[in-house]
Coordinates of C-alpha atoms in Angstrom, one line a residue:
M1 CA -93.2 -117.7 -21.3
V2 CA -91.4 -114.5 -23.1
S3 CA -88.1 -114.9 -25.2
T4 CA -84.7 -113.8 -23.7
S5 CA -83.4 -113.3 -27.0
F6 CA -83.3 -110.1 -27.8
M7 CA -81.9 -108.8 -24.4
R8 CA -78.4 -110.4 -24.9
P9 CA -77.6 -107.8 -27.2
A10 CA -78.9 -105.2 -24.3
L11 CA -77.2 -107.0 -22.0
G12 CA -74.0 -107.1 -23.5
L13 CA -73.8 -103.5 -25.1
G14 CA -74.7 -102.2 -20.6
V15 CA -71.7 -105.0 -20.0
L16 CA -69.7 -103.0 -22.7
A17 CA -70.2 -99.6 -21.6
I18 CA -69.8 -100.5 -18.0
F19 CA -66.5 -102.3 -19.1
T20 CA -65.8 -98.8 -21.0
T21 CA -66.4 -96.4 -18.0
G22 CA -64.2 -98.3 -15.9
I23 CA -61.3 -97.8 -18.5
W24 CA -62.1 -94.4 -19.2
Y25 CA -62.2 -93.5 -15.7
L26 CA -58.9 -95.4 -15.3
S27 CA -57.4 -93.4 -18.0
Y28 CA -58.0 -89.8 -17.3
G29 CA -60.4 -89.6 -13.8
L30 CA -63.0 -87.4 -12.3
R31 CA -62.9 -84.5 -10.5
P32 CA -65.5 -85.1 -8.5
A33 CA -68.0 -82.1 -8.2
P34 CA -67.5 -78.8 -5.9
P35 CA -69.1 -79.2 -2.3
P36 CA -72.3 -77.9 -1.0
W37 CA -71.3 -76.3 1.5
A38 CA -67.2 -75.4 3.1
E39 CA -66.5 -73.7 6.6
V40 CA -64.0 -70.7 6.4
P41 CA -63.2 -69.5 9.6
S42 CA -62.1 -65.6 8.9
L43 CA -65.6 -64.6 7.0
T44 CA -67.7 -62.8 7.3
V45 CA -70.9 -63.7 6.3
Q46 CA -72.0 -66.0 4.0
T47 CA -70.7 -66.0 0.4
T48 CA -72.0 -68.0 -2.6
I49 CA -69.9 -69.6 -5.2
A50 CA -71.7 -70.4 -9.5
W51 CA -69.3 -72.9 -10.6
G52 CA -69.7 -71.8 -14.2
A53 CA -70.5 -75.2 -17.0
R54 CA -66.7 -73.7 -18.9
D55 CA -65.5 -72.8 -15.3
D56 CA -66.1 -69.2 -14.3
V57 CA -68.3 -68.2 -11.0
Q58 CA -69.9 -65.9 -10.3
I59 CA -69.4 -64.9 -6.6
R60 CA -72.4 -63.9 -4.5
G61 CA -71.6 -62.3 -1.2
T62 CA -72.2 -58.6 0.6
Q63 CA -68.3 -58.0 1.4
T64 CA -65.3 -57.3 -0.8
L65 CA -63.3 -59.9 1.3
D66 CA -65.4 -62.4 1.8
A67 CA -65.1 -62.1 -2.1
I68 CA -61.4 -62.5 -2.2
T69 CA -61.7 -65.0 0.0
A70 CA -64.3 -67.2 -2.3
L71 CA -61.8 -65.9 -5.0
G72 CA -59.0 -67.7 -3.3
Y73 CA -61.3 -71.1 -2.8
A74 CA -62.4 -71.2 -7.1
H75 CA -58.8 -70.9 -7.9
G76 CA -57.8 -73.4 -5.3
W77 CA -61.0 -76.3 -6.5
N78 CA -59.8 -74.9 -10.5
H79 CA -56.5 -74.4 -10.7
A80 CA -55.0 -76.1 -8.1
W81 CA -52.2 -78.1 -9.8
T82 CA -51.1 -74.2 -11.4
I83 CA -51.2 -72.4 -9.0
V84 CA -49.1 -75.1 -7.3
L85 CA -46.5 -75.6 -10.3
W86 CA -45.9 -71.3 -9.9
R87 CA -44.8 -71.4 -6.3
Q88 CA -42.6 -73.9 -7.0
A89 CA -41.2 -71.9 -9.8
A90 CA -41.2 -69.1 -7.6
Q91 CA -39.2 -70.5 -4.7
G92 CA -36.6 -72.1 -7.6
R93 CA -37.1 -75.8 -6.7
L94 CA -38.6 -77.2 -10.1
A95 CA -36.0 -79.5 -10.2
E96 CA -36.9 -81.0 -7.1
W97 CA -40.4 -82.1 -9.8
Y98 CA -38.8 -82.0 -13.4
G99 CA -34.8 -83.4 -13.0
T100 CA -32.5 -81.2 -13.4
K101 CA -33.3 -80.3 -16.9
A102 CA -35.2 -77.3 -14.7
V103 CA -32.3 -76.0 -13.1
P104 CA -31.4 -73.1 -15.4
A105 CA -35.1 -72.1 -14.1
D106 CA -34.0 -72.6 -10.3
R107 CA -31.0 -71.0 -10.3
L108 CA -32.7 -68.1 -12.4
M109 CA -35.1 -67.7 -9.4
R110 CA -32.8 -68.1 -6.8
Q111 CA -31.0 -65.4 -8.5
L112 CA -33.3 -63.6 -9.0
G113 CA -34.7 -63.8 -5.2
T114 CA -38.1 -64.4 -5.9
A115 CA -38.8 -66.0 -2.5
K116 CA -36.5 -64.4 -0.2
R117 CA -37.7 -60.5 -1.6
A118 CA -41.2 -61.6 -0.8
R119 CA -41.1 -63.0 2.6
T120 CA -39.2 -60.1 3.5
L121 CA -41.9 -57.5 2.0
E122 CA -44.7 -59.6 3.0
A123 CA -43.5 -57.2 6.8
S124 CA -43.4 -54.5 5.0
L125 CA -47.4 -54.6 3.5
S126 CA -50.3 -51.7 4.0
S127 CA -52.7 -53.2 7.1
E128 CA -55.7 -53.0 4.4
D129 CA -52.8 -54.6 2.0
R130 CA -52.2 -57.3 4.4
A131 CA -56.2 -58.0 4.6
F132 CA -56.5 -58.7 1.4
L133 CA -54.0 -61.1 1.4
Q134 CA -54.6 -62.7 4.3
A135 CA -58.2 -63.2 2.7
Y136 CA -57.9 -65.2 -0.7
T137 CA -55.1 -66.8 1.3
D138 CA -57.7 -68.7 2.9
G139 CA -59.9 -68.8 0.5
I140 CA -57.1 -71.4 -1.6
N141 CA -56.6 -73.1 1.7
A142 CA -60.1 -74.1 2.4
A143 CA -60.2 -75.0 -1.1
F144 CA -57.2 -77.2 -0.4
S145 CA -58.4 -78.6 2.8
T146 CA -61.1 -80.9 1.0
G147 CA -58.8 -83.7 0.8
D148 CA -60.4 -83.9 -3.5
I149 CA -57.4 -82.3 -4.4
A150 CA -54.6 -84.1 -3.5
L151 CA -56.7 -87.3 -4.7
R152 CA -56.8 -85.2 -8.5
K153 CA -54.3 -87.7 -10.5
D154 CA -52.3 -84.5 -11.1
F155 CA -51.4 -84.9 -7.9
V156 CA -51.6 -88.7 -7.4
R157 CA -48.9 -89.1 -9.7
M158 CA -46.2 -86.8 -8.3
R159 CA -47.0 -88.0 -5.0
L160 CA -47.8 -84.6 -3.6
E161 CA -50.8 -82.9 -1.0
P162 CA -50.6 -80.2 -2.0
S163 CA -48.7 -77.3 1.1
P164 CA -51.3 -74.3 3.1
W165 CA -50.4 -71.6 0.9
E166 CA -49.7 -68.4 2.9
V167 CA -49.3 -64.3 1.9
W168 CA -45.5 -64.0 1.2
H169 CA -46.4 -67.1 -1.8
T170 CA -48.7 -64.7 -3.6
M171 CA -46.0 -61.6 -3.4
A172 CA -43.8 -64.3 -4.8
L173 CA -46.4 -65.1 -7.8
E174 CA -46.3 -62.0 -8.3
R175 CA -42.8 -61.3 -9.3
L176 CA -42.8 -64.4 -10.5
F177 CA -45.7 -62.8 -13.3
A178 CA -43.1 -59.6 -13.9
W179 CA -40.9 -61.5 -14.6
L180 CA -42.5 -64.1 -17.3
T181 CA -43.5 -60.3 -18.9
V182 CA -40.4 -59.1 -19.3
P183 CA -39.9 -59.6 -23.5
K184 CA -37.9 -62.4 -25.1
A185 CA -36.3 -59.9 -27.5
Y186 CA -34.2 -58.4 -23.7
F187 CA -32.5 -62.0 -24.0
D188 CA -29.7 -61.7 -26.8
D189 CA -29.7 -66.0 -28.0
D190 CA -26.2 -64.6 -30.4
D191 CA -25.1 -62.2 -27.5
P192 CA -22.5 -64.4 -24.8
R193 CA -23.0 -62.2 -22.2
F194 CA -26.2 -63.1 -22.6
A195 CA -26.7 -66.5 -22.7
T196 CA -26.6 -68.1 -20.1
L197 CA -29.8 -66.1 -18.6
A198 CA -31.4 -66.7 -22.1
D199 CA -31.2 -70.7 -21.6
A200 CA -32.7 -70.0 -18.3
N201 CA -35.1 -67.8 -19.0
R202 CA -36.4 -70.3 -22.4
T203 CA -36.3 -73.4 -19.8
L204 CA -38.3 -71.0 -17.6
H205 CA -41.0 -70.7 -19.9
T206 CA -40.1 -74.1 -21.5
V207 CA -41.4 -75.8 -17.9
L208 CA -44.4 -73.4 -17.3
R209 CA -45.1 -73.4 -20.8
V210 CA -45.9 -69.4 -20.0
H211 CA -44.6 -66.7 -21.8
G212 CA -45.5 -64.3 -24.9
F213 CA -47.0 -61.6 -22.9
E214 CA -45.9 -58.8 -24.5
H215 CA -47.9 -59.3 -28.1
S216 CA -50.6 -58.6 -25.8
I217 CA -53.5 -55.6 -26.7
A218 CA -55.9 -53.4 -25.7
W219 CA -58.5 -51.1 -27.8
I220 CA -61.9 -48.8 -27.6
T221 CA -64.1 -49.1 -30.7
Q222 CA -67.6 -47.3 -31.2
D223 CA -70.0 -48.2 -33.5
A224 CA -72.1 -45.3 -36.0
N225 CA -74.2 -44.3 -32.9
S226 CA -71.5 -44.2 -30.8
K227 CA -71.6 -46.4 -28.4
P228 CA -68.6 -47.8 -26.9
S229 CA -66.8 -51.6 -26.9
F230 CA -64.5 -52.8 -24.8
H231 CA -61.8 -55.3 -26.2
Q232 CA -58.4 -57.2 -24.7
R233 CA -56.0 -59.6 -26.3
I234 CA -54.5 -61.0 -23.5
V235 CA -51.2 -63.8 -24.9
Y236 CA -49.9 -65.9 -22.9
G237 CA -47.7 -68.8 -23.8
D238 CA -48.6 -72.2 -25.4
I239 CA -50.4 -73.8 -22.4
A240 CA -52.7 -76.7 -23.0
L241 CA -54.8 -75.8 -19.6
P242 CA -57.2 -73.0 -19.0
L243 CA -54.6 -70.3 -17.2
F244 CA -57.1 -67.2 -16.3
Q245 CA -60.4 -67.9 -14.5
E246 CA -63.1 -66.6 -16.0
L247 CA -65.0 -64.3 -12.3
D248 CA -68.2 -62.5 -11.9
I249 CA -68.5 -61.2 -8.1
S250 CA -71.5 -59.6 -7.8
L251 CA -71.8 -58.2 -3.2
G252 CA -75.8 -56.1 -3.7
Q253 CA -76.7 -52.4 -4.1
G254 CA -75.0 -52.2 -8.0
Q255 CA -71.8 -52.8 -6.9
F256 CA -69.3 -56.0 -8.7
V257 CA -66.6 -56.8 -10.3
R258 CA -66.5 -59.3 -13.6
G259 CA -63.5 -60.2 -15.9
I260 CA -60.6 -62.4 -15.7
S261 CA -58.8 -63.2 -13.2
I262 CA -55.1 -64.9 -12.0
P263 CA -55.1 -68.0 -10.6
G264 CA -52.7 -67.7 -7.0
T265 CA -53.2 -64.4 -6.6
P266 CA -55.9 -61.9 -6.8
F267 CA -55.3 -59.7 -10.4
V268 CA -57.2 -58.8 -12.3
P269 CA -55.6 -57.5 -15.4
F270 CA -59.6 -57.1 -17.3
G271 CA -62.2 -55.6 -16.1
V272 CA -65.7 -54.2 -15.3
T273 CA -68.1 -52.4 -11.9
Q274 CA -70.5 -50.3 -12.2
N275 CA -68.2 -47.3 -12.5
A276 CA -65.4 -48.1 -14.8
A277 CA -63.5 -50.5 -17.4
W278 CA -60.1 -51.4 -17.9
S279 CA -57.4 -53.5 -18.8
F280 CA -54.2 -54.1 -17.9
L281 CA -51.3 -55.0 -20.4
P282 CA -48.7 -56.8 -18.1
Q283 CA -45.4 -55.3 -18.9
T284 CA -41.9 -55.5 -17.1
H285 CA -38.1 -54.0 -18.7
V286 CA -35.1 -55.0 -17.0
S287 CA -31.6 -53.3 -18.5
F288 CA -27.8 -54.2 -18.1
H289 CA -25.0 -52.7 -16.9
A290 CA -21.2 -53.7 -16.2
I291 CA -20.9 -52.4 -13.2
R292 CA -17.6 -52.8 -10.4
D293 CA -18.8 -55.3 -7.0
S294 CA -16.8 -55.9 -4.9
G295 CA -19.4 -57.6 -2.4
P296 CA -19.6 -61.7 -0.9
F297 CA -21.5 -63.9 -3.3
A298 CA -23.5 -66.3 -2.0
F299 CA -24.2 -69.9 -1.9
E300 CA -27.6 -72.0 -2.4
R301 CA -28.4 -75.6 -2.8
I302 CA -30.3 -76.5 -5.5
H303 CA -31.8 -80.2 -5.4
D304 CA -33.4 -82.6 -8.0
I305 CA -35.5 -85.4 -8.3
D306 CA -32.4 -87.5 -8.5
G307 CA -31.2 -86.1 -5.3
L308 CA -28.2 -85.0 -6.9
E309 CA -27.4 -81.3 -5.4
H310 CA -26.6 -78.3 -7.1
V311 CA -25.1 -74.9 -7.0
A312 CA -27.1 -71.4 -7.2
R313 CA -25.3 -68.1 -7.4
V314 CA -26.7 -65.3 -6.2
S315 CA -26.6 -61.9 -4.7
P316 CA -28.1 -60.9 -1.6
E317 CA -29.9 -58.0 -0.6
R318 CA -28.5 -55.5 -4.0
P319 CA -30.2 -53.8 -7.3
H320 CA -28.9 -55.8 -9.4
M321 CA -28.2 -59.5 -10.1
W322 CA -25.2 -60.4 -11.6
V323 CA -25.0 -62.7 -15.2
T324 CA -22.1 -62.8 -15.8
D325 CA -18.2 -61.3 -15.6
I326 CA -16.4 -59.7 -17.4
A327 CA -13.0 -58.1 -15.9
P328 CA -11.8 -59.0 -12.7
D329 CA -13.2 -56.6 -11.4
S330 CA -16.0 -55.4 -13.4
I331 CA -19.9 -57.7 -14.0
W332 CA -22.3 -57.6 -16.0
A333 CA -25.7 -56.9 -13.9
I334 CA -29.4 -56.8 -14.5
R335 CA -31.7 -54.2 -12.8
W336 CA -35.1 -55.3 -12.7
P337 CA -37.7 -53.8 -10.5
G338 CA -38.2 -56.8 -9.1
L339 CA -35.4 -57.3 -7.5
G340 CA -36.2 -53.9 -5.3
D341 CA -38.8 -53.8 -2.8
A342 CA -41.3 -52.4 -5.3
T343 CA -44.9 -54.2 -5.3
D344 CA -47.9 -53.9 -7.4
I345 CA -50.6 -55.2 -4.0
G346 CA -52.7 -51.7 -3.2
S347 CA -52.5 -50.9 -6.9
W348 CA -54.7 -54.8 -7.5
R349 CA -56.5 -54.3 -4.2
Q350 CA -57.3 -50.9 -5.7
L351 CA -58.8 -52.3 -8.4
F352 CA -61.3 -54.0 -6.9
H353 CA -63.1 -50.6 -6.2
G354 CA -62.6 -49.4 -9.9
R355 CA -59.7 -46.8 -9.1
W356 CA -56.4 -46.7 -10.8
K357 CA -53.2 -46.2 -8.5
A358 CA -49.8 -45.8 -10.6
F359 CA -48.2 -49.3 -10.9
S360 CA -44.7 -49.7 -9.7
L361 CA -43.2 -53.7 -10.1
L362 CA -45.6 -54.1 -14.0
G363 CA -45.0 -51.4 -16.3
G364 CA -46.5 -51.6 -20.1
G365 CA -49.7 -49.3 -18.8
A366 CA -53.8 -49.3 -18.7
L367 CA -56.7 -48.7 -20.9
W368 CA -59.2 -47.5 -18.7
M369 CA -62.8 -46.2 -19.5
H370 CA -65.3 -44.4 -17.5
R371 CA -69.6 -45.5 -17.4
D372 CA -70.0 -42.6 -19.8
G373 CA -68.0 -44.5 -22.5
S374 CA -64.3 -41.7 -21.9
W375 CA -61.2 -42.9 -21.9
E376 CA -57.6 -42.4 -20.7
V377 CA -54.4 -44.0 -21.3
H378 CA -52.6 -45.0 -17.7
G379 CA -49.1 -45.8 -17.6
S380 CA -46.8 -45.5 -20.5
P381 CA -48.0 -48.4 -23.2
P382 CA -45.0 -48.5 -26.3
H383 CA -47.4 -48.0 -28.8
V384 CA -50.7 -45.7 -29.4
A385 CA -53.1 -46.2 -32.4
S386 CA -55.7 -43.8 -32.5
L387 CA -58.5 -45.2 -34.4
N388 CA -61.8 -44.5 -36.4
R389 CA -63.6 -43.8 -33.8
G390 CA -60.7 -45.1 -30.6
I391 CA -58.3 -46.1 -29.9
L392 CA -55.6 -49.1 -29.7
V393 CA -53.0 -49.6 -27.2
G394 CA -49.4 -52.9 -27.1
L395 CA -46.6 -53.9 -26.5
A396 CA -44.5 -55.2 -29.8
P397 CA -45.1 -53.0 -33.2
T398 CA -47.3 -56.1 -34.4
A399 CA -49.9 -53.9 -32.4
M400 CA -49.8 -50.7 -35.4
H401 CA -50.6 -53.4 -37.6
V402 CA -53.4 -54.4 -36.3
A403 CA -54.2 -51.1 -35.8
D404 CA -55.1 -51.2 -39.4
A405 CA -56.8 -53.7 -40.1
L406 CA -59.0 -52.4 -37.3
R407 CA -59.7 -49.0 -39.4
T408 CA -60.3 -51.2 -41.9
R409 CA -63.6 -52.9 -40.3
P410 CA -64.8 -49.4 -38.5
D411 CA -68.8 -51.5 -38.3
A412 CA -67.5 -54.4 -37.1
S413 CA -69.6 -55.7 -34.2
A414 CA -68.1 -56.6 -31.2
G415 CA -68.4 -60.1 -31.1
D416 CA -67.6 -60.8 -35.5
V417 CA -63.9 -58.5 -34.7
Q418 CA -62.2 -60.7 -32.2
H419 CA -63.0 -63.1 -35.4
E420 CA -61.2 -61.3 -37.6
A421 CA -58.2 -63.0 -39.5
Y422 CA -58.1 -60.0 -42.1
S423 CA -54.0 -58.0 -42.6
E424 CA -54.0 -55.0 -44.1
W425 CA -50.5 -55.1 -43.4
A426 CA -50.7 -58.1 -46.3
A427 CA -53.2 -56.3 -48.6
D428 CA -50.1 -53.9 -48.3
L429 CA -46.8 -56.0 -49.0
A430 CA -48.6 -59.2 -51.1
P431 CA -49.5 -56.8 -54.7
R432 CA -45.9 -56.0 -54.3
L433 CA -44.4 -59.3 -54.3
V434 CA -46.6 -60.8 -57.1
Q435 CA -46.0 -57.5 -59.2
T436 CA -42.3 -57.9 -58.3
V437 CA -42.5 -61.4 -60.2
A438 CA -45.3 -60.9 -62.7
G439 CA -43.8 -62.0 -66.3
T440 CA -41.1 -63.9 -65.2
E441 CA -41.2 -67.8 -67.2
L442 CA -42.3 -70.3 -64.0
T443 CA -43.0 -73.9 -63.5
E444 CA -46.7 -74.8 -63.5
T445 CA -45.6 -75.6 -59.9
V446 CA -44.2 -72.0 -59.0
S447 CA -47.0 -70.6 -60.8
G448 CA -49.9 -72.3 -59.6
A449 CA -48.6 -71.2 -55.9
L450 CA -48.3 -67.4 -57.5
D451 CA -52.3 -68.0 -58.9
Y452 CA -53.4 -68.4 -54.6
V453 CA -51.4 -65.6 -53.8
E454 CA -52.3 -62.7 -56.7
N455 CA -56.5 -63.9 -56.5
W456 CA -56.3 -64.1 -52.3
N457 CA -57.8 -61.8 -49.5
Y458 CA -54.9 -61.0 -46.9
S459 CA -56.6 -63.1 -44.6
F460 CA -55.3 -66.0 -42.8
T461 CA -57.9 -67.7 -42.0
R462 CA -57.7 -72.5 -41.4
P463 CA -58.5 -73.1 -45.0
S464 CA -56.6 -70.5 -46.6
I465 CA -53.6 -72.1 -49.3
A466 CA -52.3 -68.3 -50.0
A467 CA -51.7 -67.1 -46.4
T468 CA -49.5 -70.0 -46.1
I469 CA -47.6 -69.3 -49.8
F470 CA -47.0 -65.9 -49.1
D471 CA -45.6 -66.7 -45.5
T472 CA -43.1 -69.3 -46.1
W473 CA -42.6 -66.6 -49.0
L474 CA -41.5 -64.6 -47.4
E475 CA -39.5 -66.5 -43.9
V476 CA -37.3 -67.4 -47.6
L477 CA -36.6 -63.1 -48.2
R478 CA -36.1 -63.2 -44.5
G479 CA -33.9 -65.3 -43.9
Q480 CA -31.8 -63.2 -46.4
L481 CA -31.7 -59.9 -43.9
R482 CA -30.2 -61.1 -41.0
P483 CA -29.0 -60.0 -39.2
E484 CA -32.4 -57.6 -39.1
R485 CA -34.6 -59.3 -36.6
D486 CA -37.9 -57.7 -37.5
P487 CA -39.9 -60.9 -38.2
L488 CA -42.6 -58.1 -40.3
L489 CA -39.2 -56.0 -42.4
V490 CA -38.3 -56.1 -46.3
P491 CA -36.5 -53.7 -47.8
E492 CA -38.2 -51.6 -50.4
S493 CA -34.3 -52.8 -52.1
I494 CA -35.5 -56.5 -51.6
L495 CA -38.5 -55.9 -53.2
Q496 CA -37.5 -54.8 -56.7
D497 CA -35.2 -57.2 -57.0
T498 CA -36.7 -59.2 -59.7
L499 CA -34.7 -62.5 -59.5
R500 CA -33.9 -62.4 -55.2
V501 CA -38.1 -62.3 -54.7
V502 CA -38.4 -64.9 -57.8
D503 CA -36.0 -66.9 -56.0
A504 CA -37.4 -67.0 -53.1
L505 CA -40.6 -67.9 -54.2
K506 CA -39.9 -71.5 -55.9
Q507 CA -38.0 -71.7 -52.9
S508 CA -40.9 -71.3 -50.8
T509 CA -42.5 -74.3 -53.5
R510 CA -39.6 -76.9 -52.8
M511 CA -40.6 -76.0 -49.2
L512 CA -44.2 -76.2 -49.0
S513 CA -44.0 -79.6 -51.5
L514 CA -41.4 -81.2 -49.0
R515 CA -43.0 -80.6 -45.7
F516 CA -46.2 -80.9 -46.6
G517 CA -46.6 -82.9 -50.5
A518 CA -47.0 -81.5 -54.1
D519 CA -51.2 -81.0 -53.1
K520 CA -51.6 -77.7 -52.6
S521 CA -54.2 -78.7 -50.7
G522 CA -52.3 -80.0 -47.7
W523 CA -50.7 -76.9 -47.5
R524 CA -53.9 -75.1 -45.6
W525 CA -53.0 -72.0 -42.5
E526 CA -54.3 -74.4 -40.3
H527 CA -52.3 -76.9 -41.3
T528 CA -49.1 -75.4 -41.3
H529 CA -49.5 -72.6 -38.7
A530 CA -51.3 -74.4 -36.5
D531 CA -51.8 -74.5 -32.1
N532 CA -50.1 -76.2 -30.7
R533 CA -50.0 -76.6 -26.3
H534 CA -48.4 -78.4 -23.6
F535 CA -50.1 -79.5 -20.5
P536 CA -47.3 -78.7 -17.9
Y537 CA -46.8 -81.4 -15.7
P538 CA -42.7 -83.5 -15.4
A539 CA -42.8 -86.8 -17.2
S540 CA -43.6 -88.7 -13.9
A541 CA -47.5 -87.2 -13.9
G542 CA -48.1 -87.1 -17.5
K543 CA -47.4 -89.4 -19.7
R544 CA -49.1 -90.5 -23.0
W545 CA -52.7 -89.3 -21.3
L546 CA -51.3 -85.8 -21.9
E547 CA -49.0 -85.6 -24.9
P548 CA -49.3 -82.7 -26.5
I549 CA -52.6 -80.8 -27.9
E550 CA -52.9 -79.8 -31.8
W551 CA -55.5 -77.5 -32.5
S552 CA -55.8 -75.9 -36.3
S553 CA -55.7 -72.6 -36.4
S554 CA -56.4 -69.3 -37.3
G555 CA -54.6 -65.3 -37.2
H556 CA -51.2 -63.7 -37.8
A557 CA -49.5 -61.7 -35.3
T558 CA -51.0 -58.2 -37.7
A559 CA -54.5 -59.2 -37.5
V560 CA -57.2 -58.7 -34.7
S561 CA -57.6 -62.8 -34.2
W562 CA -53.9 -64.3 -33.2
N563 CA -51.1 -66.2 -34.4
P564 CA -47.9 -65.8 -33.7
A565 CA -46.9 -66.3 -37.4
P566 CA -44.7 -64.9 -38.4
I567 CA -42.5 -63.7 -34.8
P568 CA -40.0 -66.2 -34.1
S569 CA -39.7 -67.8 -31.4
E570 CA -39.3 -70.9 -29.2
P571 CA -41.4 -71.7 -27.6
A572 CA -45.0 -70.5 -29.8
A573 CA -47.2 -68.1 -28.4
N574 CA -50.1 -69.6 -29.7
A575 CA -52.5 -69.6 -26.3
A576 CA -54.2 -66.1 -26.3
L577 CA -57.4 -65.3 -25.0
E578 CA -60.0 -63.1 -26.1
I579 CA -62.7 -61.0 -23.6
W580 CA -64.7 -58.0 -24.7
H581 CA -67.0 -55.9 -23.3
E582 CA -70.2 -54.7 -24.6
T583 CA -71.3 -51.0 -23.2
A584 CA -74.3 -51.2 -24.2
S585 CA -75.1 -53.2 -21.6
W586 CA -73.1 -52.3 -19.5
G587 CA -70.8 -54.9 -17.4
K588 CA -71.4 -57.5 -20.4
L589 CA -68.4 -59.0 -21.8
R590 CA -67.9 -62.1 -23.3
T591 CA -64.6 -64.6 -23.7
R592 CA -62.4 -66.1 -26.5
S593 CA -60.4 -68.8 -25.9
R594 CA -58.7 -72.6 -25.8
S595 CA -58.0 -75.2 -23.1
A596 CA -58.6 -78.7 -22.1
D597 CA -59.4 -79.7 -18.0
P598 CA -57.5 -83.3 -18.2
L599 CA -59.2 -83.9 -14.8
K600 CA -62.6 -83.2 -16.0
A601 CA -65.0 -86.0 -18.1
F602 CA -63.1 -86.4 -21.4
G603 CA -62.1 -82.9 -20.6
V604 CA -59.5 -83.3 -23.2
L605 CA -61.4 -85.0 -25.7
I606 CA -64.5 -82.7 -25.5
V607 CA -62.3 -79.0 -26.8
P608 CA -64.3 -78.1 -30.0
D609 CA -61.1 -77.3 -32.7
S610 CA -62.5 -74.5 -33.6
M611 CA -63.0 -70.8 -31.0
A612 CA -66.6 -69.5 -30.4
A613 CA -67.1 -66.7 -28.2
V614 CA -68.9 -67.3 -24.8
D615 CA -70.8 -64.8 -22.5
L616 CA -70.0 -64.7 -18.7
G617 CA -72.2 -66.5 -16.5
S618 CA -74.1 -67.6 -18.7
E619 CA -74.1 -71.2 -17.6
T620 CA -73.8 -72.7 -14.3
D621 CA -73.1 -76.2 -12.7
H622 CA -72.8 -76.7 -9.4
I623 CA -73.2 -74.4 -6.4
T624 CA -70.6 -74.2 -2.8
I625 CA -72.1 -71.9 0.0
L626 CA -69.1 -70.8 1.9
A627 CA -69.9 -70.0 6.1
P628 CA -67.9 -68.9 8.9
R629 CA -67.3 -71.4 11.6
S630 CA -70.6 -70.4 13.9
L631 CA -73.1 -71.3 11.4
H632 CA -74.2 -74.4 10.8
R633 CA -75.4 -76.3 8.5
D634 CA -79.5 -76.7 7.7

C-alpha cells in the first residue's frame, strides 16, 4: 500500500492555490483574450491584428481604410474605458458618473460646445475624411459588439454598457484633446477674471488625469557616422492607464506606418512611413478679449449622478466663449480655434501617407525627417535649438535647457540618451550656490547637506540625495521671488546675497528633516519626487483596488529624462512616453513608458518600478482576423 502522507501537503497547497486564484479573480478580474475572428461588414479584404505582449498591435492588410478599421478595433478593445470616458467628457456629461465635483468641467465643455460643434462639422466633411473616420468608427463598434467589453470590471461596477460609436464622437474627442493641450499658463488662478475658468479647467484635468502636453519635446541627432536618430518625449499627465496605442501597420509592397496613436482617434503624433518620419507636438492657444456683446445666451441642463440638475450658460454660434461680466454692457471672452470650424482630420489623414498638411485646430509645430536623413520644421514651435549635429523643438522654455544637456552628450546612443538625467542647468547653478555659501559657519547637519551638493554630478537620478537638497534649496529661494513665475529663474542679485542663500539652505535642510526624517538616506530623489499615478475611475467603479500608484522616479524638467520638478502644477504631469526611431534600420522604433492595466492579470501589481526600453512589435500574444461578413470562417 502506498503511503499518502506525502500527498497531504501537496493537496493542501493545491487547495490554497485554487483559493488564492479565486480570490485574485474576484478581486482583479481577468480581461479575456481578443477573439481569433471578428466580422466587420465594411471591410473590403481580410485584415489581421497581432496583439503584442505590451498591448502594442501589428496590423497586416492591403488597404489603408481597412487598416484604419483595424486600428479602431484595437482602440476599442485595448482602451475601451479611456475612449468612453473621453467621449463622456467631450459631451459635458462627467457629472453623471463623478457627481457634483465634475460639474465645473461639464460647464466648460458645454460652453466650448465640443459636442455641438462636432455634430455640425460632421456634415461638412470631405468624402475622403468621412471615409477615414467611418472606417475607424466601424472598427470601434466591432470591438464594442463582442460583448466582452461590457463584462469588464470598470463597466460592470458602473453598470454601463458602451453605446455605439459615431463619427462625430471622434470629432468631439479631437476638440477635447485640443483643449487639453492648452498650456496651463493661460489660466491665471490669481486673476479673479479667470478664477472660474481656471477651476473648471483644473477639474477637467483632475478627472481625466491628462495634462501637461506643453512640456513635450522632439529632437534629431546624428552619430559620428552621420546616421540620424529621431526622438520624442510626450508629456501627458498623471494617468496610470496607458494613454497611447503603439502600432505597426503594414500594407504590403513596402508600405507601413509605425508609431503611437491616441485612442478614440486615428491620430498618430509620432510616426514613420517608408519615406518619412515625424514628431508632432500638439498645442493650441487661446486669447482673451473684452468685447461688447448684446446677443442672447442659452442655458443647458447638466445632470449629476444623484439626479440633481445644474445649469450651464452657453453662447451658441459665436466665435468666443463667455468668461465673466466686466461691465454692464461688456463681457470678458475667450477665443479659441475650437469654437469655430477648424478641424485637423485631413492633416492627420495625410500623415498615414507620409505627407504633411498644415494643422489649423492644433498648433505647436512638428519636426519632419525624410528618408535621406534631412529634416525640416513645420508650423511654429515656440522653441527651436540647434544641437551639435541636429535640432530640437519644444513647447516650453525648459526645452532650451534640455538642448543644453543634449549638447554635452553628442555621442550618446539613441537608447542611452533617453535615460539621461543630467542637467546642464543644474551644473551651472549649483556650483554658484555652493560658492556663495563657502566660508560661512554652518551646523553639522547643514554642512553635511552642503557636502552632498558640492560633490554632486548634476544628475537627477533615483538614488541622488544631492538632487533633492539642491531642488529644495532652490524652492525656498524661489518662494522669495513672488510674483515671479519662472520656476527656473534665480536672479544674479540673489545668487550674490550670502545671507539669503545661507538662510535658504538652512530652511531647506529643516524642511527635509521634518518631511523625511533626519537620516539623509531618506532624502533620495526617487522618494522625494516619486511618480504618482491615478486611475480615472469614479469612486463607485474604483474603490481600493485602484488606489493611486507611487513609483520611484528619476529625471527633471531640464533633463532628457522627464520629471515635473521644479514646475509647479496641480496635478503634477508625471507621465511621459519616450519614443525614438533608429534610422540606421529605417522603421525600427523603441519606446519607454510606464502604465498599469487593472483589467489584465495582476496588471497593477507586475508593473516594474523602473522603466525599460522596448522594441515595438517584439512579441505577439494573440491573433485576431477581421473579415468582411461575406467571408466564412474556415
